[in-house]
Short mmCIF file of C-alpha atoms and ligand atoms in Angstrom, two decimals:
data_model
loop_
_atom_site.label_atom_id
_atom_site.label_comp_id
_atom_site.label_asym_id
_atom_site.label_seq_id
_atom_site.Cartn_x
_atom_site.Cartn_y
_atom_site.Cartn_z
CA MET A 1 -46.34 -8.48 -5.46
CA ALA A 2 -42.97 -9.97 -6.39
CA ASP A 3 -41.73 -12.58 -3.96
CA LEU A 4 -38.88 -11.32 -1.81
CA ALA A 5 -37.57 -14.71 -0.90
CA SER A 6 -34.57 -15.35 -3.12
CA MET A 7 -32.62 -18.50 -2.37
CA ASP A 8 -29.67 -16.33 -1.27
CA LYS A 9 -31.80 -14.60 1.35
CA ILE A 10 -33.15 -17.90 2.65
CA VAL A 11 -29.65 -19.35 2.88
CA ALA A 12 -28.41 -16.21 4.67
CA LEU A 13 -31.27 -16.25 7.19
CA CYS A 14 -30.80 -19.97 7.83
CA LYS A 15 -27.12 -19.45 8.57
CA ARG A 16 -27.61 -16.23 10.57
CA ARG A 17 -30.20 -17.78 12.87
CA GLY A 18 -28.70 -21.26 12.94
CA PHE A 19 -31.49 -23.09 11.16
CA ILE A 20 -29.37 -24.87 8.53
CA PHE A 21 -25.70 -24.55 7.59
CA ALA A 22 -23.11 -26.36 5.49
CA SER A 23 -21.91 -29.61 6.99
CA SER A 24 -18.24 -29.95 8.10
CA GLU A 25 -17.86 -26.20 7.61
CA ILE A 26 -14.51 -25.99 9.41
CA TYR A 27 -13.09 -28.28 6.71
CA GLY A 28 -14.62 -26.23 3.92
CA GLY A 29 -17.93 -28.13 3.76
CA LEU A 30 -18.79 -31.37 2.02
CA GLY A 31 -20.57 -31.23 -1.34
CA SER A 32 -24.21 -30.47 -0.69
CA THR A 33 -24.65 -31.88 2.78
CA TYR A 34 -26.17 -29.73 5.49
CA ASP A 35 -26.48 -29.65 9.26
CA TYR A 36 -29.54 -28.42 11.12
CA GLY A 37 -29.09 -26.20 14.17
CA HIS A 38 -31.49 -25.69 17.09
CA TYR A 39 -34.29 -23.83 15.29
CA GLY A 40 -33.86 -25.96 12.17
CA VAL A 41 -34.24 -29.15 14.20
CA LEU A 42 -37.39 -27.87 15.93
CA PHE A 43 -38.83 -26.62 12.65
CA LYS A 44 -38.18 -29.75 10.59
CA GLN A 45 -39.41 -31.88 13.49
CA ASN A 46 -42.70 -29.93 13.41
CA VAL A 47 -43.00 -30.63 9.66
CA LYS A 48 -42.45 -34.34 10.32
CA ASN A 49 -44.85 -34.31 13.28
CA GLU A 50 -47.54 -32.79 11.07
CA TRP A 51 -46.96 -35.57 8.54
CA TRP A 52 -47.24 -38.23 11.24
CA ARG A 53 -50.38 -36.52 12.51
CA ALA A 54 -51.99 -36.66 9.06
CA MET A 55 -50.90 -40.27 8.52
CA LEU A 56 -51.40 -41.78 11.98
CA SER A 57 -53.38 -39.64 14.42
CA GLU A 58 -56.09 -38.55 12.02
CA ARG A 59 -56.64 -42.01 10.48
CA ASP A 60 -56.79 -45.58 11.67
CA ASP A 61 -55.78 -47.34 8.44
CA ILE A 62 -52.04 -46.56 8.49
CA VAL A 63 -49.28 -47.97 10.71
CA ALA A 64 -45.74 -46.74 11.29
CA LEU A 65 -42.42 -48.37 10.44
CA ASP A 66 -38.76 -47.54 10.94
CA SER A 67 -36.69 -49.86 8.76
CA ALA A 68 -32.90 -50.05 8.61
CA ILE A 69 -30.93 -47.86 6.21
CA LEU A 70 -28.79 -50.85 5.21
CA GLN A 71 -30.82 -53.58 3.59
CA HIS A 72 -30.01 -56.88 1.92
CA PRO A 73 -28.43 -56.05 -1.47
CA ARG A 74 -31.03 -58.23 -3.21
CA THR A 75 -33.57 -55.55 -2.23
CA TRP A 76 -32.01 -53.23 -4.79
CA GLU A 77 -31.85 -55.88 -7.47
CA ALA A 78 -35.54 -56.59 -7.03
CA SER A 79 -36.54 -52.93 -6.90
CA GLY A 80 -34.65 -52.16 -10.12
CA HIS A 81 -32.32 -49.65 -8.44
CA LEU A 82 -29.14 -51.61 -9.09
CA ALA A 83 -29.75 -51.78 -12.81
CA GLY A 84 -31.76 -48.67 -13.44
CA PHE A 85 -31.33 -45.98 -10.76
CA THR A 86 -28.96 -44.02 -12.94
CA ASP A 87 -28.48 -40.59 -14.41
CA PRO A 88 -26.59 -40.02 -17.66
CA MET A 89 -23.28 -38.37 -16.90
CA VAL A 90 -20.48 -36.74 -18.88
CA ASP A 91 -17.00 -35.73 -17.72
CA CYS A 92 -15.04 -32.79 -19.04
CA ARG A 93 -11.45 -33.88 -19.76
CA THR A 94 -10.29 -30.25 -19.45
CA CYS A 95 -11.73 -29.14 -16.11
CA GLY A 96 -12.32 -32.59 -14.60
CA GLN A 97 -15.91 -31.71 -13.65
CA ARG A 98 -18.83 -34.09 -14.00
CA PHE A 99 -22.24 -33.02 -15.34
CA ARG A 100 -25.72 -34.50 -15.81
CA ALA A 101 -25.83 -35.07 -19.58
CA ASP A 102 -29.56 -34.25 -19.63
CA HIS A 103 -29.09 -30.98 -17.67
CA LEU A 104 -26.29 -29.38 -19.72
CA ARG A 105 -28.55 -26.57 -20.91
CA ASP A 106 -29.23 -25.59 -17.25
CA LEU A 107 -25.58 -25.70 -16.15
CA GLN A 108 -22.64 -23.31 -16.44
CA CYS A 109 -19.20 -24.15 -17.74
CA PRO A 110 -16.89 -23.70 -14.70
CA HIS A 111 -14.27 -22.01 -16.95
CA LYS A 112 -16.67 -19.79 -18.87
CA PRO A 113 -19.90 -19.31 -16.91
CA SER A 114 -21.61 -17.55 -19.85
CA LYS A 115 -21.44 -20.90 -21.71
CA HIS A 116 -22.97 -24.28 -21.00
CA PRO A 117 -20.62 -27.24 -20.44
CA GLY A 118 -19.41 -28.44 -23.82
CA GLU A 119 -19.82 -25.04 -25.49
CA GLY A 120 -16.57 -23.38 -24.40
CA PRO A 121 -13.54 -23.49 -26.72
CA GLN A 122 -11.62 -25.65 -24.24
CA CYS A 123 -14.46 -28.00 -23.29
CA ASP A 124 -13.81 -31.66 -24.06
CA LEU A 125 -16.75 -33.80 -22.92
CA THR A 126 -16.75 -37.58 -22.81
CA GLU A 127 -19.62 -39.63 -24.22
CA ALA A 128 -22.60 -39.86 -21.84
CA ARG A 129 -22.64 -42.96 -19.65
CA ASP A 130 -24.94 -44.18 -16.91
CA PHE A 131 -23.97 -43.38 -13.36
CA ASN A 132 -25.70 -45.26 -10.51
CA LEU A 133 -26.87 -42.89 -7.78
CA MET A 134 -26.65 -45.39 -4.93
CA PHE A 135 -23.83 -44.98 -2.39
CA GLU A 136 -21.94 -48.21 -1.90
CA THR A 137 -20.27 -49.30 1.28
CA THR A 138 -18.82 -52.51 2.67
CA MET A 139 -20.33 -54.59 5.42
CA GLY A 140 -18.00 -56.49 7.74
CA PRO A 141 -14.21 -56.53 7.96
CA VAL A 142 -13.48 -58.02 4.52
CA LYS A 143 -13.74 -55.75 1.55
CA ASP A 144 -14.70 -58.26 -1.12
CA SER A 145 -17.47 -57.97 -3.64
CA GLY A 146 -19.85 -60.13 -1.56
CA ALA A 147 -19.70 -57.54 1.21
CA THR A 148 -21.06 -54.64 -0.83
CA VAL A 149 -24.20 -53.01 0.59
CA TYR A 150 -25.94 -49.77 -0.30
CA LEU A 151 -27.23 -46.80 1.61
CA ARG A 152 -30.93 -46.81 0.76
CA PRO A 153 -31.88 -44.33 -1.98
CA GLU A 154 -35.51 -44.30 -0.81
CA THR A 155 -37.38 -45.40 2.31
CA ALA A 156 -40.10 -47.11 0.25
CA GLN A 157 -38.31 -50.43 -0.26
CA GLY A 158 -37.97 -50.94 3.50
CA ILE A 159 -41.77 -50.87 3.58
CA PHE A 160 -42.25 -53.38 0.74
CA VAL A 161 -39.82 -55.92 2.17
CA ASN A 162 -41.68 -55.71 5.50
CA PHE A 163 -45.16 -56.09 3.99
CA LYS A 164 -45.61 -59.64 5.30
CA ASN A 165 -44.36 -58.79 8.82
CA VAL A 166 -46.60 -55.78 9.12
CA LEU A 167 -49.64 -57.60 7.74
CA GLN A 168 -49.22 -60.21 10.48
CA PHE A 169 -48.74 -57.98 13.50
CA SER A 170 -50.94 -55.03 12.56
CA ARG A 171 -54.10 -57.08 11.81
CA LYS A 172 -54.90 -54.71 8.95
CA LYS A 173 -56.40 -55.61 5.63
CA PRO A 174 -56.24 -53.66 2.39
CA PRO A 175 -56.87 -50.82 2.04
CA PHE A 176 -54.21 -49.96 4.62
CA GLY A 177 -50.91 -48.10 4.63
CA ILE A 178 -47.41 -48.29 6.09
CA ALA A 179 -45.68 -44.98 6.73
CA GLN A 180 -42.04 -44.25 7.34
CA ILE A 181 -39.81 -41.21 7.82
CA GLY A 182 -36.08 -41.60 7.47
CA LYS A 183 -32.82 -40.72 5.80
CA SER A 184 -32.16 -41.58 2.17
CA PHE A 185 -28.97 -41.13 0.19
CA ARG A 186 -28.39 -40.40 -3.47
CA ASN A 187 -25.06 -39.63 -5.06
CA GLU A 188 -26.63 -36.84 -7.11
CA ILE A 189 -24.36 -35.65 -9.93
CA THR A 190 -25.60 -32.10 -9.69
CA PRO A 191 -27.05 -31.44 -6.26
CA GLY A 192 -27.81 -27.86 -5.41
CA ASN A 193 -30.20 -25.10 -4.52
CA PHE A 194 -29.53 -25.45 -0.82
CA VAL A 195 -31.53 -28.33 0.71
CA PHE A 196 -33.69 -28.74 -2.38
CA ARG A 197 -31.41 -31.45 -3.79
CA THR A 198 -28.81 -32.96 -1.51
CA ARG A 199 -26.99 -36.25 -1.28
CA GLU A 200 -28.34 -37.06 2.19
CA PHE A 201 -31.94 -36.15 2.92
CA GLU A 202 -35.03 -37.26 4.78
CA GLN A 203 -38.07 -38.74 3.11
CA MET A 204 -41.63 -39.09 4.38
CA GLU A 205 -43.13 -41.97 2.43
CA MET A 206 -46.33 -43.94 2.78
CA GLU A 207 -47.22 -47.04 0.81
CA PHE A 208 -50.99 -47.60 0.70
CA PHE A 209 -51.92 -51.21 -0.19
CA VAL A 210 -55.30 -51.57 -1.87
CA PRO A 211 -57.40 -54.17 -3.72
CA PRO A 212 -56.38 -53.80 -7.41
CA ASP A 213 -59.76 -52.50 -8.58
CA GLU A 214 -59.69 -49.71 -5.94
CA ALA A 215 -56.30 -48.31 -7.03
CA PRO A 216 -57.65 -45.52 -9.30
CA GLN A 217 -59.95 -44.12 -6.59
CA TRP A 218 -57.21 -44.22 -3.92
CA TYR A 219 -54.81 -42.50 -6.32
CA GLU A 220 -57.34 -39.65 -6.58
CA HIS A 221 -57.81 -39.67 -2.80
CA TRP A 222 -54.11 -39.32 -2.02
CA LYS A 223 -53.52 -36.57 -4.58
CA ARG A 224 -56.29 -34.58 -2.94
CA ALA A 225 -55.23 -35.37 0.63
CA ARG A 226 -51.61 -34.45 0.06
CA MET A 227 -52.48 -31.13 -1.58
CA GLU A 228 -54.78 -30.34 1.36
CA TRP A 229 -51.97 -31.06 3.83
CA TYR A 230 -49.77 -28.34 2.33
CA VAL A 231 -52.65 -25.90 2.11
CA GLU A 232 -53.71 -26.52 5.71
CA LEU A 233 -50.16 -25.81 6.84
CA GLY A 234 -50.30 -22.47 5.15
CA LEU A 235 -48.52 -22.81 1.79
CA ARG A 236 -50.01 -20.19 -0.48
CA THR A 237 -52.41 -21.81 -2.90
CA ASP A 238 -51.17 -19.61 -5.74
CA HIS A 239 -47.67 -21.08 -5.22
CA LEU A 240 -48.85 -24.68 -5.22
CA ARG A 241 -50.07 -26.92 -8.03
CA LEU A 242 -50.57 -30.56 -8.93
CA ARG A 243 -49.01 -31.70 -12.17
CA GLU A 244 -49.91 -35.03 -13.73
CA HIS A 245 -46.95 -36.75 -15.45
CA ASP A 246 -47.06 -37.38 -19.19
CA ALA A 247 -46.76 -41.02 -20.23
CA ASP A 248 -43.10 -40.58 -21.26
CA GLU A 249 -42.19 -39.20 -17.81
CA LEU A 250 -43.49 -42.18 -15.84
CA SER A 251 -41.06 -44.38 -13.88
CA HIS A 252 -40.85 -48.04 -14.90
CA TYR A 253 -43.06 -49.07 -11.97
CA SER A 254 -45.77 -46.45 -12.30
CA SER A 255 -49.01 -46.37 -14.29
CA ALA A 256 -49.80 -42.82 -13.08
CA THR A 257 -47.85 -40.19 -11.16
CA ALA A 258 -48.59 -36.62 -10.17
CA ASP A 259 -46.21 -34.14 -8.60
CA VAL A 260 -47.18 -31.60 -6.00
CA GLU A 261 -45.14 -28.64 -7.22
CA TYR A 262 -44.21 -25.46 -5.39
CA LEU A 263 -43.09 -22.18 -6.91
CA PHE A 264 -39.58 -22.10 -5.39
CA PRO A 265 -37.24 -19.19 -6.23
CA ILE A 266 -35.79 -21.57 -8.86
CA GLY A 267 -39.22 -21.93 -10.49
CA TRP A 268 -41.96 -24.57 -10.25
CA SER A 269 -40.34 -27.72 -8.84
CA GLU A 270 -41.35 -31.03 -7.34
CA LEU A 271 -42.23 -31.06 -3.68
CA GLU A 272 -43.77 -34.52 -3.51
CA GLY A 273 -44.74 -37.31 -5.89
CA ILE A 274 -47.92 -39.38 -5.69
CA ALA A 275 -47.64 -42.59 -7.73
CA ASN A 276 -49.80 -45.55 -8.60
CA ARG A 277 -47.12 -48.27 -8.40
CA GLY A 278 -49.49 -51.13 -9.20
CA ASP A 279 -48.24 -54.53 -7.96
CA PHE A 280 -44.70 -53.96 -9.26
CA ASP A 281 -42.85 -53.89 -5.94
CA LEU A 282 -44.58 -56.74 -4.12
CA THR A 283 -44.35 -58.95 -7.20
CA GLN A 284 -40.65 -58.21 -7.65
CA HIS A 285 -39.80 -58.86 -4.00
CA ALA A 286 -41.88 -62.05 -4.05
CA ASP A 287 -39.95 -63.25 -7.12
CA TYR A 288 -36.54 -62.39 -5.70
CA SER A 289 -37.15 -63.62 -2.13
CA GLY A 290 -39.39 -66.59 -2.75
CA GLU A 291 -41.84 -65.27 -0.11
CA LYS A 292 -45.52 -64.92 -0.96
CA LEU A 293 -46.35 -61.23 -0.67
CA GLU A 294 -50.10 -61.24 -1.09
CA TYR A 295 -53.28 -60.88 0.86
CA PHE A 296 -55.81 -63.62 1.47
CA ASP A 297 -59.29 -62.31 2.17
CA PRO A 298 -60.93 -64.83 4.53
CA GLN A 299 -64.42 -63.55 3.69
CA SER A 300 -64.29 -63.66 -0.11
CA LYS A 301 -61.63 -66.45 -0.12
CA GLU A 302 -59.84 -64.32 -2.67
CA ARG A 303 -56.03 -64.16 -2.81
CA TYR A 304 -54.40 -61.19 -4.50
CA VAL A 305 -51.28 -59.01 -4.67
CA PRO A 306 -52.36 -55.57 -3.44
CA HIS A 307 -51.68 -52.55 -5.60
CA VAL A 308 -49.84 -49.60 -4.08
CA ILE A 309 -50.52 -45.88 -4.03
CA GLU A 310 -47.48 -43.98 -2.79
CA PRO A 311 -47.31 -40.38 -1.59
CA ALA A 312 -43.55 -39.72 -1.35
CA ALA A 313 -42.43 -36.41 0.15
CA GLY A 314 -39.10 -34.92 1.21
CA ALA A 315 -38.87 -33.53 4.74
CA ASP A 316 -36.03 -31.16 3.84
CA ARG A 317 -37.68 -30.01 0.64
CA ALA A 318 -40.99 -29.40 2.45
CA THR A 319 -39.11 -27.49 5.16
CA LEU A 320 -37.51 -25.34 2.45
CA ALA A 321 -40.89 -24.68 0.83
CA PHE A 322 -42.42 -23.61 4.16
CA LEU A 323 -39.42 -21.32 4.76
CA VAL A 324 -39.63 -19.72 1.33
CA ASP A 325 -43.37 -19.28 1.63
CA ALA A 326 -43.10 -17.67 5.05
CA TYR A 327 -40.18 -15.31 4.35
CA ASP A 328 -41.14 -11.65 4.29
CA GLU A 329 -39.51 -8.26 4.64
CA GLU A 330 -41.61 -5.29 5.58
CA ASP A 331 -41.59 -1.81 7.06
CA VAL A 332 -43.15 -1.73 10.50
CA PRO A 333 -43.58 0.92 13.16
CA GLY A 334 -40.70 0.92 15.67
CA GLU A 335 -41.67 -1.14 18.67
CA GLY A 336 -40.75 -0.03 22.16
CA ARG A 337 -37.46 1.68 21.45
CA THR A 338 -38.09 4.04 24.34
CA GLY A 339 -37.37 1.05 26.56
CA ASP A 340 -40.11 1.70 29.07
CA THR A 341 -43.17 0.36 27.33
CA PRO A 342 -43.59 -2.61 25.03
CA SER A 343 -45.75 -0.72 22.55
CA GLY A 344 -44.15 2.72 22.48
CA ALA A 345 -44.00 3.18 18.71
CA GLN A 346 -41.15 5.34 17.46
CA GLY A 347 -40.41 5.84 13.79
CA GLY A 348 -40.40 3.02 11.23
CA GLU A 349 -38.01 0.15 10.72
CA GLN A 350 -37.55 -2.89 8.51
CA ARG A 351 -38.11 -6.38 9.73
CA THR A 352 -37.44 -9.79 8.29
CA VAL A 353 -40.16 -12.12 9.44
CA LEU A 354 -41.09 -15.76 8.93
CA LYS A 355 -44.87 -15.87 8.68
CA LEU A 356 -44.96 -19.57 9.47
CA HIS A 357 -48.02 -21.54 10.39
CA PRO A 358 -47.97 -21.45 14.23
CA ARG A 359 -47.91 -25.26 14.35
CA LEU A 360 -44.69 -25.26 12.29
CA ALA A 361 -42.95 -22.39 14.07
CA PRO A 362 -39.89 -23.68 15.96
CA VAL A 363 -40.64 -21.52 19.00
CA LYS A 364 -44.26 -20.78 19.87
CA VAL A 365 -43.83 -18.16 22.56
CA ALA A 366 -41.04 -15.88 23.71
CA VAL A 367 -41.23 -14.47 27.23
CA LEU A 368 -39.53 -11.09 27.50
CA PRO A 369 -39.10 -8.92 30.58
CA LEU A 370 -39.12 -5.31 29.42
CA VAL A 371 -36.21 -4.44 31.69
CA ARG A 372 -33.70 -6.58 33.52
CA LYS A 373 -34.67 -5.26 36.98
CA ASP A 374 -37.58 -4.38 39.29
CA GLY A 375 -38.61 -8.03 39.66
CA GLN A 376 -39.57 -8.35 35.98
CA PRO A 377 -37.13 -11.19 35.12
CA GLU A 378 -38.42 -13.20 38.09
CA VAL A 379 -42.05 -12.95 36.94
CA ALA A 380 -41.02 -13.67 33.34
CA ARG A 381 -39.21 -16.83 34.44
CA GLU A 382 -42.28 -17.87 36.44
CA ILE A 383 -44.36 -17.54 33.24
CA LEU A 384 -41.71 -19.42 31.26
CA ALA A 385 -41.83 -22.30 33.75
CA ALA A 386 -45.63 -22.47 33.50
CA LEU A 387 -45.67 -22.41 29.69
CA ARG A 388 -42.76 -24.55 28.69
CA GLY A 389 -44.35 -27.89 29.53
CA ARG A 390 -47.15 -27.01 27.13
CA MET A 391 -45.41 -25.34 24.19
CA GLN A 392 -41.89 -24.59 22.95
CA THR A 393 -41.04 -21.41 24.87
CA GLU A 394 -37.96 -19.21 24.92
CA TYR A 395 -36.77 -16.60 27.40
CA ASP A 396 -34.86 -13.54 26.22
CA GLU A 397 -33.78 -10.55 28.29
CA GLY A 398 -30.85 -9.32 26.15
CA GLY A 399 -31.09 -6.02 24.24
CA SER A 400 -33.88 -3.53 23.63
CA ILE A 401 -37.41 -4.87 23.41
CA GLY A 402 -37.56 -3.83 19.74
CA LYS A 403 -34.45 -5.88 18.97
CA ARG A 404 -35.85 -8.87 20.81
CA TYR A 405 -39.12 -8.69 18.85
CA ARG A 406 -37.08 -8.58 15.61
CA ARG A 407 -35.11 -11.65 16.71
CA GLN A 408 -38.32 -13.57 17.33
CA ASP A 409 -39.81 -12.37 14.03
CA GLU A 410 -36.82 -13.80 12.18
CA ILE A 411 -37.40 -17.26 13.60
CA GLY A 412 -41.16 -17.01 13.14
CA THR A 413 -42.29 -16.98 16.79
CA PRO A 414 -46.05 -16.34 16.66
CA PHE A 415 -46.39 -14.79 20.15
CA CYS A 416 -44.25 -12.63 22.42
CA VAL A 417 -45.33 -12.23 26.02
CA THR A 418 -43.91 -9.09 27.57
CA VAL A 419 -43.62 -8.46 31.29
CA ASP A 420 -43.53 -4.77 32.27
CA HIS A 421 -44.01 -2.54 35.29
CA GLN A 422 -47.79 -2.98 35.17
CA THR A 423 -47.34 -6.76 35.46
CA LEU A 424 -45.97 -6.26 38.94
CA GLU A 425 -49.07 -4.27 39.88
CA ASP A 426 -51.90 -6.32 38.37
CA ARG A 427 -50.35 -9.59 37.06
CA SER A 428 -51.17 -8.77 33.47
CA VAL A 429 -48.82 -9.04 30.47
CA THR A 430 -48.94 -7.97 26.85
CA VAL A 431 -49.29 -10.59 24.13
CA ARG A 432 -47.88 -9.43 20.82
CA GLU A 433 -48.92 -11.24 17.66
CA ARG A 434 -46.20 -11.72 15.03
CA ASP A 435 -48.12 -11.02 11.80
CA SER A 436 -50.44 -8.16 12.78
CA LEU A 437 -48.12 -6.75 15.49
CA ALA A 438 -51.30 -6.31 17.55
CA GLN A 439 -50.72 -6.19 21.28
CA GLU A 440 -53.27 -6.93 23.94
CA ARG A 441 -53.17 -6.95 27.67
CA VAL A 442 -54.16 -10.22 29.30
CA ALA A 443 -54.06 -11.75 32.78
CA ILE A 444 -51.23 -14.17 33.58
CA ASP A 445 -53.88 -16.55 34.91
CA GLY A 446 -55.27 -18.26 31.83
CA LEU A 447 -52.36 -17.18 29.61
CA GLY A 448 -51.40 -20.78 28.81
CA ASP A 449 -54.96 -21.70 27.75
CA LEU A 450 -55.27 -18.54 25.66
CA LEU A 451 -52.03 -19.19 23.79
CA ALA A 452 -52.78 -22.90 23.32
CA SER A 453 -56.16 -22.11 21.75
CA ARG A 454 -54.62 -19.52 19.43
CA LEU A 455 -51.88 -21.92 18.37
CA ALA A 456 -54.49 -24.54 17.53
CA ALA A 457 -56.72 -22.18 15.53
CA PRO A 458 -56.93 -22.45 11.69
CA TRP A 459 -54.37 -20.22 10.03
CA ARG A 460 -54.00 -18.66 6.60
CA SER A 461 -50.86 -16.98 5.29
CA PRO A 462 -51.18 -13.20 5.54
CA LYS A 463 -49.03 -13.11 2.38
CA LEU A 464 -51.89 -14.70 0.46
CA THR A 465 -53.84 -11.96 -1.23
CA GLY A 466 -57.30 -12.33 -2.79
CA ALA A 467 -59.64 -15.27 -2.50
CA SER A 468 -57.37 -18.02 -3.89
N1 GAP S 501 -40.21 -43.78 -3.43
C1 GAP S 501 -40.39 -42.83 -4.48
C2 GAP S 501 -39.37 -41.78 -4.46
O1 GAP S 501 -38.39 -41.86 -3.76
P1 GAP S 501 -38.76 -39.49 -5.52
O2 GAP S 501 -39.61 -38.56 -6.35
O3 GAP S 501 -37.45 -39.90 -6.06
O4 GAP S 501 -39.71 -40.74 -5.25
C3 GAP S 501 -39.64 -38.45 -3.29
O5 GAP S 501 -38.55 -38.87 -4.10
C4 GAP S 501 -39.36 -37.09 -2.67
O6 GAP S 501 -38.12 -37.14 -1.95
C5 GAP S 501 -39.19 -35.96 -3.68
O7 GAP S 501 -40.44 -35.44 -4.08
C6 GAP S 501 -38.38 -34.95 -2.87
O8 GAP S 501 -39.23 -34.21 -2.01
C7 GAP S 501 -37.51 -35.86 -2.02
N2 GAP S 501 -36.17 -35.98 -2.64
C8 GAP S 501 -35.80 -36.82 -3.63
N3 GAP S 501 -34.51 -36.65 -3.94
C9 GAP S 501 -34.04 -35.68 -3.13
C10 GAP S 501 -32.75 -35.04 -2.96
N4 GAP S 501 -31.69 -35.41 -3.66
N5 GAP S 501 -32.64 -34.06 -2.03
C11 GAP S 501 -33.71 -33.69 -1.27
N6 GAP S 501 -34.94 -34.25 -1.40
C12 GAP S 501 -35.10 -35.25 -2.30
#
């Protein structure tokens, strides 16, 4: 079946339901920066929590770090970013626009969209020159050259420069990892495709320090583990692949890199990179800082510079992939449009639904009184109060029950609990499941345990057909 999730539909849903919208919108927006609203915050936080869970809670060989965005400028000399973190850029003297010289074939001429930049009769492109992607700013009150600092273009370097600190306080020995989630900034020449490529974004990076001879096996381990993470969280396996880089694609620091790629509406694109960075970073920072960045093994009396395996993911890009993967439109039986029963089917209707893994869904349960009278809102609020300490719960009494179900479908809420006239008689409610639309009657006592166990159960995308 063709995928329904075009980027336009995802953008429209995100804006309609307040997940993600253009930043500084009242001033016309600011080139490719985005703000996250209530559901977007909850959703992206769940993605990050799942990453922390995989890195910290499910292992005991990784520790957390939160390093500053502004770092000593020598960091970026040592890392190679100051000299080499560049994209080739051309300017058009006619329209004043700037383009990635290596992406011209994928871009449109702003004057003549049927042509690529440089192909139109009026195009007048400059020679390509290197453009550094780091944002510069000035530290302190005096704007001289010595005060220039950079917004970090990756979280990784904050980990390398803290290697010695962490080694001391964490009492770990290789193999061990340092994990960090945080904002990174890149002055991308051609950002685009919503939050796929932006100038301000969040990364989830982990640097795993290993004895040099163990690097190949840990590289294999992390490729496997990172693929499994996406699969466990419900990304369809037929939309996910691992692609090993060819030798001419490798970054200067890497001896091997593989990308986890997802089939976005724009085609197969990088979701995460897993790289064998060797001893490049620690050696560079040791040279530039004069600090010894190595490990001394007291048992073997061996001293060595650990090698690094790095799984580097983007929180925004992962969030986008989960959104795209979950988006569905389908015809469903009308639900409860008679207004007096939650399941009174009447005719068919279309719904837009996010079939998100329950652990990622921004809201887990919606509590809905069928009518706004007869004591139903009071019981619904009592249920809300009991559930909300345990799971993200929302109360909604506005509009027909069918409309309220549709609203919850659009934000991917896995369960709706409906209070109706029978609830007042026997303290039972209906639990409606998002994907199957199945409804069952259950007692209010034990409702929290029932929902918690269902939310924790393994989950597979209902969009995934066949055995893949
Ligand atoms: N430390 C290695 C590193 O930063 P990268 O491939 O440049 O590697 C890692 O970035 C991940 O960060 C990417 O796979 C992507 O998910 C995310 N990312 C990179 N640039 C991005 C951008 N401009 N907008 C959104 N996400 C980005």
